[in-house]
């Protein structure tokens, strides 16, 4: 079981509902007489995990306590002492978030008993349903367990028995989760932060000697980075470690001949294709591995050696993109239990192979935290759980001084994977609902920062769909409208919220046939006004992520060709940068309400827009901002220094925003593009000011280079 972290959605917590019955209400003096617990997984009790034990407290149980829980001194003396049940109890709660009603009391009693009996105990991460209920219904007259159950329409059984009360607390928590979500409290860290802000109640509990039931940022057990990891899988692409070109044999090649080739070349697999050559569409190949060989010989003996490989090789070939990060290859092999992956180009052609042997040195430790969970997800909740790992991985990579631009590429890779998986699930669900298969080939496109590879931890659901043929509002368009609606809903549930600007394939202006898109692009180029281009420009960052990728690549090439042929269109894109918001005060300080400066508004957006406009003007079909700036600098020696400063400024802004977002997520603060200036050293603040001054050069730079 993977422990929950701060970004884990509340509905996805791996938790344990807990309650104790005691000899009294003073946590420093009370002794435990009964413990009850039940695991919660995805907001549901795991019934076979239910655990309850009566404990001999070693002292007489007061009559006042007996009247509550019914456990007498005589009954308790027949039970084991606390030390005898401590090991199974601590195993039960290990690495889980503890949930209970007034759980701070139970934790304080457990800690006191552990000290008294010299037992090891580390306070777990915990949530108190009493506090959570106060967030949802502060005006409720009574937040007792009975009152909360009645308010939520829940039935409580076995009241004042530890397991019964634990079950009731778990049911209350499950009922509160959607109510908390409506109030913007969706993750573990956000719930902890919100509870900490109930100052009067927290102070009352502390005065009573209770343990604080929530983990403060940075507190032991509060989650956080994975520790020191090997960052190689996150810094390198599959294309850097694959073997290429691959060895291909024809279908009639005998198993013996194929074995001879593998031995001679010291390789563990060959591909099979009628042409005997690499470089064709991946669907035209099967693969023969050394494991296939040994299994066939073990089953058939020498008779297998003369059989053609077409009878033995496996199809379809499991693949991974050449541009994918190595961590994805490792995760996919681990999930699928395969030792070889074909490597495909962005156009879907076989260009290489990567094996478990190649990646063996990278398979140890916690390096591959992201694994391949998104592609294995069966629903939006699975996707949400996988997505929740991303901030922790980003935090770890930041701590390891991995370049911010690279971390943003990883985040973008995961957004593309999420969009791709949402499309796969939507297509399957539509088929199951009787809506049929896709009416024609299509591609799902990711736009904006996800397309550029510059997404951070505040994701954008910017997507579109292109399909081969069909009229607007025709049968095909209606099918893809339904697909787009399901993709958007799945991503929203999984943690990538609906786009506020409406840039989603569920909306008519962001889907269409190839002919519709070409006409749309033509209209942009011929007739657009600056106010019409607010969202249009991000289309030129698009990357296809699912379906017929060639359809998307062709549309990207067409858009750039048309855009670069129109000086008026490029000029309109540039005009949007003629006047930039000024982040400086009259005396040269930074104008930042709440001491937080919006670096998307003042830095990231203008640089990305500048690079995009100039790239379109000069026909540079790159997507990433840095790649665009570098290509422009190579064409203009005069402006090279200014473009280089913008590239450096862009890198600094990404680093500052990413670090701040990571801190905020860990603290339960909704992340944004506003950087906390108070967290910056004087040196970094000076560097930020200089970078913002460099951004002020953009209007002049655009005018100078737009038609050069």
XYZ file of C-alpha atoms in Angstrom:
708
model
C 0.000 0.000 0.000
C 1.266 3.438 -0.970
C 0.757 5.926 1.893
C -1.346 9.018 1.311
C 0.411 12.369 0.963
C -0.762 15.969 1.237
C -2.023 16.161 -2.368
C -3.995 12.895 -2.084
C -7.725 13.524 -2.675
C -9.835 12.919 0.411
C -11.948 10.352 -1.440
C -8.793 8.368 -2.233
C -7.191 8.226 1.222
C -5.772 4.996 2.553
C -7.038 5.476 6.091
C -8.058 3.719 9.275
C -11.071 4.705 11.368
C -10.107 4.391 15.039
C -11.682 4.639 18.476
C -10.686 3.756 22.033
C -12.689 3.169 25.175
C -10.920 4.244 28.371
C -11.067 4.419 32.132
C -11.627 8.198 32.116
C -11.530 11.479 30.222
C -8.145 12.826 31.354
C -5.776 11.687 28.564
C -2.736 11.896 30.842
C -4.248 9.451 33.360
C -6.778 7.414 31.374
C -6.026 3.792 30.563
C -7.235 1.996 27.477
C -9.801 -0.772 27.985
C -10.762 -1.351 24.327
C -9.403 -0.477 20.868
C -11.383 -0.746 17.632
C -10.346 0.028 14.064
C -11.350 -0.618 10.466
C -9.487 0.239 7.276
C -10.960 2.714 4.803
C -10.014 2.567 1.136
C -11.523 5.048 -1.317
C -14.013 6.129 1.289
C -15.312 2.624 1.909
C -14.715 0.338 4.899
C -12.646 -2.765 4.222
C -14.806 -5.166 6.220
C -12.286 -7.981 6.592
C -9.931 -5.489 8.248
C -12.239 -4.832 11.219
C -10.274 -5.254 14.477
C -11.332 -4.912 18.110
C -9.654 -5.921 21.359
C -10.531 -5.540 25.028
C -7.417 -4.590 27.023
C -6.624 -5.085 30.692
C -5.748 -1.568 31.935
C -4.058 -2.921 35.078
C -6.288 -0.789 37.324
C -9.895 -0.900 38.459
C -12.312 0.557 35.900
C -14.476 3.281 37.516
C -18.221 2.654 37.595
C -18.797 5.917 35.706
C -16.821 4.532 32.777
C -18.433 1.102 32.983
C -21.841 2.752 32.614
C -20.657 4.170 29.274
C -18.925 1.240 27.570
C -20.064 -1.706 29.690
C -16.579 -3.174 30.187
C -16.079 -4.132 33.840
C -12.859 -4.715 35.750
C -13.606 -8.459 35.851
C -14.100 -8.591 32.076
C -10.883 -6.667 31.455
C -8.829 -8.979 33.689
C -9.613 -11.829 31.289
C -8.098 -9.768 28.423
C -4.445 -9.272 27.377
C -2.387 -6.296 28.538
C -1.771 -3.446 26.107
C 1.777 -4.563 25.273
C 0.430 -7.901 24.005
C -1.832 -6.275 21.360
C 0.424 -3.317 20.556
C 2.265 -4.881 17.616
C -0.858 -5.952 15.674
C -2.451 -2.594 16.488
C 0.460 -0.508 15.204
C 0.656 -2.670 12.091
C -3.020 -1.950 11.510
C -2.519 1.825 11.489
C 0.943 1.849 9.869
C 1.238 4.367 6.990
C -2.481 5.163 7.102
C -4.258 8.403 7.915
C -6.102 7.920 11.208
C -9.702 9.139 11.262
C -11.955 9.417 14.283
C -14.372 11.562 16.222
C -12.425 13.769 18.671
C -9.418 11.709 17.590
C -7.025 14.054 19.384
C -8.171 12.483 22.670
C -7.500 8.939 21.429
C -4.061 9.906 20.119
C -3.149 11.571 23.423
C -4.213 8.463 25.385
C -2.255 6.176 23.023
C 0.853 8.360 23.383
C 0.572 8.409 27.190
C 0.066 4.641 27.344
C 3.039 4.091 25.044
C 5.263 6.167 27.338
C 3.907 4.428 30.413
C 4.458 0.929 28.972
C 7.668 1.850 27.110
C 6.176 1.023 23.729
C 7.245 2.621 20.443
C 4.661 5.027 19.048
C 4.889 7.748 16.397
C 1.887 10.040 16.130
C 0.189 9.276 12.792
C -1.288 11.757 10.379
C -4.907 12.205 11.449
C -8.226 13.896 10.700
C -10.980 14.619 13.189
C -14.505 14.298 11.782
C -15.732 16.648 14.510
C -13.496 19.407 13.123
C -14.318 18.541 9.505
C -18.015 18.787 10.296
C -17.483 22.264 11.751
C -16.005 23.301 8.395
C -19.095 22.061 6.569
C -21.777 23.018 9.097
C -20.412 25.551 11.598
C -23.928 26.499 12.693
C -24.873 22.991 13.755
C -25.827 23.088 17.426
C -24.173 19.791 18.295
C -21.158 18.125 16.659
C -21.253 14.973 18.757
C -20.976 11.642 16.996
C -24.700 10.918 17.430
C -25.709 14.384 16.225
C -23.473 14.210 13.149
C -24.752 10.751 12.247
C -28.353 11.910 12.575
C -27.685 15.069 10.540
C -26.119 12.986 7.754
C -28.832 10.324 7.878
C -26.516 7.575 9.133
C -27.380 4.741 11.506
C -24.989 4.118 14.407
C -24.793 0.630 15.886
C -22.814 -0.651 18.872
C -22.440 2.845 20.294
C -19.665 3.179 22.905
C -18.000 0.021 21.637
C -14.678 0.924 20.059
C -15.318 -0.789 16.710
C -18.879 0.530 16.501
C -17.728 4.102 17.108
C -14.834 3.654 14.670
C -17.238 2.468 11.972
C -19.521 5.450 12.680
C -16.606 7.897 12.394
C -15.584 6.299 9.088
C -19.120 6.594 7.712
C -19.330 10.246 8.810
C -16.022 10.980 7.102
C -17.233 9.388 3.852
C -20.402 11.484 3.948
C -18.451 14.697 4.655
C -16.008 14.306 1.749
C -18.367 15.525 -1.033
C -19.603 18.335 1.228
C -16.014 19.431 1.850
C -15.318 19.295 -1.889
C -18.196 21.720 -2.504
C -16.350 24.144 -0.205
C -13.043 23.754 -2.023
C -11.458 21.346 0.467
C -10.451 18.378 -1.669
C -7.062 17.069 -0.496
C -5.562 15.806 2.735
C -3.317 18.862 3.106
C -6.220 21.241 2.445
C -8.334 19.497 5.073
C -5.490 19.709 7.593
C -4.969 23.389 6.912
C -8.671 24.165 7.163
C -8.924 22.329 10.508
C -5.885 24.150 11.909
C -7.694 27.413 11.251
C -10.503 26.457 13.669
C -8.487 28.221 16.332
C -10.962 28.242 19.276
C -11.676 24.518 18.950
C -7.995 23.617 18.509
C -7.057 25.696 21.561
C -9.806 24.021 23.616
C -8.511 20.575 22.677
C -4.912 21.524 23.454
C -5.934 22.868 26.875
C -7.598 19.515 27.554
C -4.294 17.769 26.794
C -5.346 16.307 23.459
C -2.885 15.678 20.631
C -3.191 18.014 17.664
C -5.045 15.848 15.135
C -3.518 17.311 12.009
C 0.013 17.420 10.694
C 1.578 20.822 10.175
C 3.728 21.353 7.057
C 7.167 19.878 7.515
C 6.117 17.905 10.600
C 7.346 14.323 10.746
C 4.816 12.042 9.183
C 3.257 14.793 7.143
C 4.385 13.327 3.855
C 6.591 15.226 1.458
C 9.526 14.405 -0.799
C 10.539 10.836 -1.422
C 13.987 11.387 0.011
C 17.118 11.164 -2.091
C 16.385 9.501 -5.420
C 18.236 8.727 -8.605
C 16.890 11.424 -10.925
C 18.269 9.817 -14.095
C 14.877 8.387 -15.174
C 13.372 11.868 -14.915
C 16.174 13.651 -16.746
C 16.540 11.375 -19.763
C 14.354 10.224 -22.621
C 13.812 6.726 -23.954
C 15.523 7.693 -27.188
C 18.772 8.187 -25.268
C 18.842 4.638 -23.849
C 17.183 2.567 -26.575
C 19.042 0.267 -28.948
C 18.756 1.402 -32.551
C 18.373 0.427 -35.267
C 16.434 -2.685 -34.328
C 17.137 -6.048 -35.900
C 14.285 -7.276 -38.089
C 13.804 -10.728 -39.624
C 11.182 -11.915 -42.087
C 8.252 -14.144 -41.051
C 9.642 -17.299 -42.704
C 12.926 -17.117 -40.776
C 13.340 -20.246 -38.657
C 13.596 -20.080 -34.899
C 17.149 -21.465 -35.137
C 18.173 -18.739 -37.579
C 16.627 -16.064 -35.375
C 18.489 -17.455 -32.350
C 21.757 -17.302 -34.290
C 21.098 -13.637 -35.087
C 20.423 -12.832 -31.410
C 23.597 -14.628 -30.293
C 25.728 -12.994 -32.981
C 24.415 -9.482 -32.226
C 24.324 -10.030 -28.423
C 20.690 -8.922 -28.295
C 17.681 -10.356 -26.509
C 14.985 -9.753 -29.121
C 14.305 -9.416 -32.830
C 11.347 -7.929 -34.621
C 9.425 -9.681 -37.376
C 8.154 -7.919 -40.469
C 7.504 -8.953 -44.046
C 10.025 -6.400 -45.369
C 12.771 -7.329 -42.904
C 13.415 -3.609 -42.259
C 12.791 -1.174 -39.375
C 11.122 2.206 -39.732
C 7.606 1.156 -40.721
C 4.410 1.671 -38.739
C 4.664 -0.197 -35.446
C 1.482 -2.150 -36.195
C 3.320 -4.006 -38.984
C 5.667 -5.806 -36.544
C 5.667 -8.661 -34.079
C 8.480 -9.378 -31.601
C 10.435 -12.506 -30.692
C 12.294 -12.440 -27.361
C 14.738 -14.823 -25.732
C 11.982 -15.750 -23.271
C 9.701 -16.739 -26.191
C 12.524 -18.913 -27.530
C 13.201 -20.767 -24.284
C 9.518 -21.393 -23.627
C 8.936 -22.819 -27.106
C 11.982 -25.078 -26.955
C 11.009 -26.250 -23.458
C 7.557 -27.165 -24.768
C 8.498 -28.718 -28.133
C 12.172 -29.568 -27.991
C 14.312 -29.596 -31.136
C 11.207 -29.609 -33.353
C 10.685 -25.950 -32.531
C 13.972 -24.919 -34.115
C 12.758 -25.419 -37.686
C 9.460 -23.584 -37.234
C 9.037 -20.085 -38.727
C 9.155 -17.218 -36.279
C 5.766 -16.020 -37.533
C 4.226 -18.833 -35.455
C 6.060 -17.835 -32.288
C 6.503 -14.051 -32.241
C 4.085 -11.923 -30.201
C 1.720 -9.254 -31.553
C 0.867 -6.464 -31.018
C 4.205 -5.054 -29.960
C 3.982 -3.132 -26.698
C 5.573 0.252 -27.269
C 6.604 3.554 -25.798
C 7.346 6.873 -27.457
C 10.936 7.787 -28.260
C 10.418 11.160 -26.545
C 8.929 9.663 -23.357
C 10.896 9.939 -20.143
C 12.746 6.826 -19.000
C 10.627 6.606 -15.835
C 7.636 5.817 -18.057
C 9.419 2.891 -19.693
C 10.404 1.463 -16.307
C 6.899 1.905 -14.945
C 5.290 0.322 -18.006
C 7.552 -2.724 -17.902
C 6.856 -3.147 -14.206
C 3.088 -2.848 -14.640
C 2.798 -5.131 -17.666
C 5.483 -7.619 -16.538
C 7.204 -7.357 -19.928
C 10.940 -7.206 -20.493
C 10.973 -5.456 -23.894
C 9.245 -2.399 -25.329
C 9.341 -1.317 -28.927
C 10.166 2.358 -29.292
C 8.053 4.366 -31.707
C 8.574 7.793 -33.203
C 5.993 10.553 -32.855
C 4.645 9.363 -36.218
C 4.214 5.813 -34.886
C 7.163 4.180 -36.684
C 9.445 1.549 -35.120
C 12.766 3.228 -34.333
C 14.276 1.212 -31.485
C 13.859 -1.184 -28.592
C 14.449 -0.882 -24.866
C 14.830 -3.886 -22.575
C 14.683 -4.541 -18.845
C 18.385 -5.333 -19.031
C 19.054 -1.801 -20.313
C 17.108 -0.303 -17.414
C 18.075 -2.703 -14.639
C 20.366 -0.216 -12.921
C 17.464 2.232 -12.624
C 14.919 -0.135 -11.077
C 15.997 0.095 -7.441
C 14.754 2.380 -4.698
C 11.858 4.841 -4.883
C 13.036 6.514 -8.082
C 9.985 5.587 -10.117
C 7.221 7.059 -7.991
C 5.020 8.022 -10.936
C 5.295 4.550 -12.477
C 2.677 3.872 -15.150
C -0.421 4.272 -13.008
C -2.218 6.709 -15.307
C -2.174 4.286 -18.240
C -3.397 1.526 -15.901
C -6.299 3.620 -14.526
C -9.771 2.141 -14.985
C -11.733 5.223 -13.962
C -11.420 8.875 -12.983
C -10.750 8.004 -9.347
C -7.789 5.830 -10.339
C -6.516 8.739 -12.401
C -6.925 11.127 -9.465
C -4.851 8.864 -7.233
C -2.099 8.666 -9.853
C -2.203 12.435 -10.435
C -1.865 13.090 -6.696
C 1.648 11.590 -6.792
C 2.875 14.324 -9.119
C 3.395 17.184 -6.592
C 5.464 14.904 -4.338
C 7.651 13.845 -7.259
C 8.011 17.463 -8.377
C 8.937 18.484 -4.831
C 11.577 15.761 -4.714
C 13.071 16.725 -8.070
C 13.165 20.390 -7.043
C 15.027 19.376 -3.871
C 17.492 17.458 -6.054
C 18.136 20.670 -8.062
C 16.649 19.244 -11.272
C 16.132 22.093 -13.738
C 12.641 23.613 -13.460
C 12.119 23.422 -17.213
C 12.667 19.663 -17.035
C 10.228 19.306 -14.125
C 7.653 21.229 -16.171
C 8.210 18.833 -19.068
C 7.477 15.931 -16.708
C 4.292 17.627 -15.474
C 3.281 18.229 -19.099
C 3.988 14.581 -19.915
C 1.603 13.550 -17.144
C -1.091 15.997 -18.325
C -0.826 14.508 -21.802
C -1.042 11.018 -20.318
C -4.106 12.026 -18.298
C -5.802 13.459 -21.398
C -4.931 10.375 -23.424
C -6.273 8.029 -20.742
C -9.453 10.083 -20.341
C -10.045 9.704 -24.083
C -9.454 5.942 -23.956
C -11.890 5.545 -21.056
C -14.470 7.832 -22.703
C -14.317 5.909 -25.964
C -14.746 2.572 -24.156
C -17.654 3.918 -22.082
C -19.408 5.242 -25.187
C -19.123 1.836 -26.827
C -20.502 0.188 -23.682
C -23.409 2.656 -23.683
C -24.349 1.691 -27.233
C -23.009 4.823 -28.921
C -20.709 2.854 -31.187
C -17.096 3.160 -32.226
C -15.541 6.401 -33.501
C -17.194 7.218 -36.850
C -13.827 8.053 -38.427
C -10.151 8.468 -37.495
C -9.511 11.270 -35.026
C -6.859 12.796 -32.777
C -7.107 14.379 -29.347
C -4.908 17.458 -29.043
C -3.415 19.082 -25.950
C -2.968 22.853 -26.335
C -1.242 25.663 -24.465
C 1.352 24.971 -21.787
C 0.715 21.214 -21.935
C 1.546 21.261 -25.630
C 4.620 23.426 -25.079
C 5.866 21.159 -22.284
C 5.700 24.017 -19.761
C 2.858 23.016 -17.443
C 3.243 23.510 -13.725
C 1.207 22.287 -10.762
C -1.846 24.405 -11.606
C -2.989 22.416 -14.638
C -5.023 23.653 -17.583
C -7.577 21.432 -19.303
C -6.827 22.842 -22.759
C -7.766 20.263 -25.396
C -9.289 19.912 -28.841
C -10.296 17.196 -31.311
C -9.724 16.885 -35.040
C -11.493 14.141 -36.985
C -11.068 13.000 -40.548
C -14.431 13.999 -41.998
C -17.855 15.286 -41.080
C -19.875 18.488 -41.019
C -20.437 20.750 -38.036
C -23.330 19.381 -35.954
C -23.408 16.305 -38.158
C -23.453 12.739 -36.862
C -19.662 12.558 -36.511
C -19.460 15.951 -34.806
C -22.149 14.948 -32.294
C -20.251 11.732 -31.486
C -17.069 13.688 -30.837
C -18.984 16.285 -28.819
C -20.039 13.477 -26.489
C -16.458 12.203 -26.374
C -15.229 15.700 -25.522
C -17.834 16.088 -22.773
C -16.799 12.786 -21.189
C -13.107 13.586 -21.439
C -13.676 16.949 -19.747
C -15.752 15.415 -16.943
C -13.194 12.657 -16.344
C -10.278 15.077 -16.175
C -12.217 17.383 -13.853
C -12.956 14.513 -11.470
C -9.328 13.376 -11.694
C -7.919 16.740 -10.595
C -7.460 18.727 -13.816
C -10.300 21.258 -13.619
C -12.497 22.469 -16.446
C -10.916 25.245 -18.496
C -12.325 28.620 -17.432
C -11.835 29.876 -20.985
C -13.815 26.971 -22.441
C -10.880 25.562 -24.434
C -12.164 21.980 -24.448
C -13.279 19.597 -27.169
C -16.765 19.449 -25.669
C -17.269 22.969 -27.085
C -17.956 23.294 -30.814
C -15.203 25.816 -31.511
C -12.556 23.348 -30.275
C -13.448 20.337 -32.379
C -14.044 19.729 -36.057
C -13.023 17.800 -39.127
C -9.746 18.445 -40.872
C -11.623 20.565 -43.403
C -13.405 22.487 -40.618
C -10.125 23.161 -38.821
C -8.409 24.275 -42.016
C -11.263 26.688 -42.728
C -11.150 27.891 -39.114
C -7.408 28.516 -39.319
C -7.948 30.340 -42.598
C -10.476 32.614 -40.899
C -8.044 33.319 -38.066
C -5.338 34.245 -40.509
C -7.528 36.392 -42.758
C -9.990 38.123 -40.494
C -8.959 37.979 -36.840
C -8.902 41.001 -34.594
C -6.658 41.169 -31.508
C -9.590 40.411 -29.177
C -10.390 37.300 -31.245
C -6.948 35.842 -30.577
C -7.203 35.489 -26.804
C -7.364 31.692 -27.062
C -6.532 31.146 -30.718
C -2.784 31.523 -30.250
C -2.493 28.522 -27.895
C -3.618 26.310 -30.786
C -0.148 26.819 -32.242
C 1.310 25.007 -29.216
C -0.776 21.894 -29.788
C 0.466 18.318 -29.708
C -1.587 15.210 -30.576
C -1.741 12.696 -27.723
C -4.312 10.081 -28.720
C -5.792 8.495 -31.803
C -4.441 9.081 -35.299
C -1.421 11.161 -34.326
C -0.583 11.829 -37.964
C -3.894 13.655 -38.329
C -2.864 16.036 -35.550
C 0.691 16.464 -36.798
C -0.594 17.356 -40.272
C -2.934 19.966 -38.805
C -0.065 21.468 -36.768
C 2.057 21.741 -39.901
C -0.837 23.295 -41.835
C -1.507 25.881 -39.110
C 2.134 26.963 -39.019
C 2.363 27.162 -42.778
C -0.743 29.352 -43.040
C 0.245 31.500 -40.069
C 3.769 32.149 -41.322
C 2.438 33.122 -44.776
C 0.330 35.946 -43.337
C 2.247 38.976 -42.131
C -1.024 40.524 -40.944
C -1.809 37.546 -38.700
C 1.651 37.575 -37.131
C 1.337 41.325 -36.632
C -1.954 40.867 -34.787
C -0.317 38.322 -32.493
C 2.470 40.813 -31.857
C 0.074 43.684 -31.195
C -1.247 41.917 -28.119
C 2.221 42.481 -26.634
C 2.405 46.193 -27.424
C 1.479 47.105 -23.853
C 2.440 44.911 -20.922
C 1.241 45.242 -17.308
C 3.872 46.904 -15.173
C 4.888 44.998 -12.014
C 6.991 47.893 -10.671
C 5.990 50.713 -8.353
C 6.970 54.327 -8.945
C 10.095 53.834 -6.831
C 11.206 50.572 -8.421
C 9.709 48.121 -5.954
C 7.407 45.266 -6.905
C 3.683 45.913 -6.836
C 2.384 42.699 -5.282
C -0.923 42.575 -3.347
C -0.497 40.362 -0.307
C 3.233 40.250 -1.144
C 2.450 37.744 -3.910
C 3.339 38.545 -7.508
C 1.549 36.927 -10.477
C 4.464 35.665 -12.551
C 2.243 34.189 -15.234
C 0.786 37.623 -15.922
C 4.047 39.549 -15.656
C 6.545 36.993 -16.963
C 5.570 33.588 -18.283
C 2.684 34.670 -20.489
C 4.381 37.592 -22.264
C 7.555 35.584 -22.960
C 5.625 32.560 -24.248
C 3.388 34.803 -26.371
C 6.396 36.701 -27.737
C 8.208 33.501 -28.670
C 5.062 32.064 -30.276
C 4.279 35.170 -32.341
C 7.850 35.473 -33.613
C 8.076 31.742 -34.307
C 4.903 31.856 -36.401
C 6.155 34.959 -38.199
C 9.432 33.228 -39.080
C 7.932 29.802 -39.802
C 9.698 28.107 -36.874
C 7.562 25.020 -36.169
C 8.712 24.508 -32.583
C 6.425 24.253 -29.578
C 8.562 24.940 -26.505
C 9.274 28.560 -25.619
C 13.015 28.004 -25.123
C 13.313 26.106 -28.421
C 11.535 28.957 -30.194
C 13.770 31.597 -28.623
C 16.931 29.645 -29.434
C 15.851 29.174 -33.047
C 15.085 32.892 -33.334
C 18.450 33.801 -31.808
C 20.192 31.610 -34.381
C 18.549 33.679 -37.110
C 19.240 37.092 -35.600
C 22.720 37.837 -34.342
C 21.676 41.373 -33.435
C 18.817 40.285 -31.157
C 20.505 37.140 -29.875
C 21.523 38.619 -26.518
C 18.023 39.955 -25.795
C 16.430 36.629 -26.749
C 18.918 34.822 -24.514
C 17.984 37.044 -21.577
C 14.305 36.272 -22.177
C 15.077 32.532 -22.186
C 16.930 32.892 -18.876
C 14.092 34.979 -17.420
C 11.570 32.345 -18.513
C 13.588 29.653 -16.744
C 13.794 31.714 -13.552
C 10.051 32.413 -13.564
C 9.256 28.714 -14.004
C 11.574 27.822 -11.151
C 10.078 30.402 -8.767
C 6.476 29.530 -9.593
C 7.086 25.777 -9.399
C 8.810 26.036 -6.021
C 6.037 28.213 -4.606
C 3.312 25.917 -5.926
C 5.055 22.918 -4.388
C 5.266 24.659 -0.989
C 1.636 25.764 -1.158
C 0.341 22.302 -2.027
C 2.263 20.809 0.890
C 0.765 23.447 3.193
C -2.783 22.852 1.965
C -2.942 26.200 0.137
C -4.565 26.230 -3.284
C -1.618 26.683 -5.662
C -1.552 29.565 -8.097
C 0.862 31.465 -10.304
C 1.445 34.056 -7.580
C 4.878 33.799 -6.012
C 5.350 34.555 -2.322
C 7.986 37.288 -2.342
C 8.582 36.891 1.391
C 10.004 33.418 0.739
C 12.707 34.761 -1.611
C 16.219 35.634 -0.568
C 17.524 39.098 -1.410
C 19.656 37.594 -4.187
C 16.723 35.807 -5.807
C 14.503 38.865 -5.469
C 17.152 40.981 -7.212
C 17.381 38.365 -9.980
C 13.586 38.426 -10.277
C 13.543 42.206 -10.654
C 16.165 42.077 -13.395
C 14.259 39.343 -15.220
C 11.070 41.432 -15.051
C 12.982 44.392 -16.487
C 14.095 42.159 -19.378
C 10.435 41.316 -20.044
C 9.757 45.038 -20.532
C 11.881 44.803 -23.706
C 9.360 42.514 -25.427
C 7.311 45.170 -27.301
C 10.454 46.607 -28.889
C 11.860 43.157 -29.619
C 8.640 42.061 -31.334
C 8.568 45.177 -33.516
C 12.205 44.710 -34.501
C 11.931 41.007 -35.359
C 8.393 40.584 -36.608
C 9.245 41.306 -40.209
C 13.016 40.841 -40.166
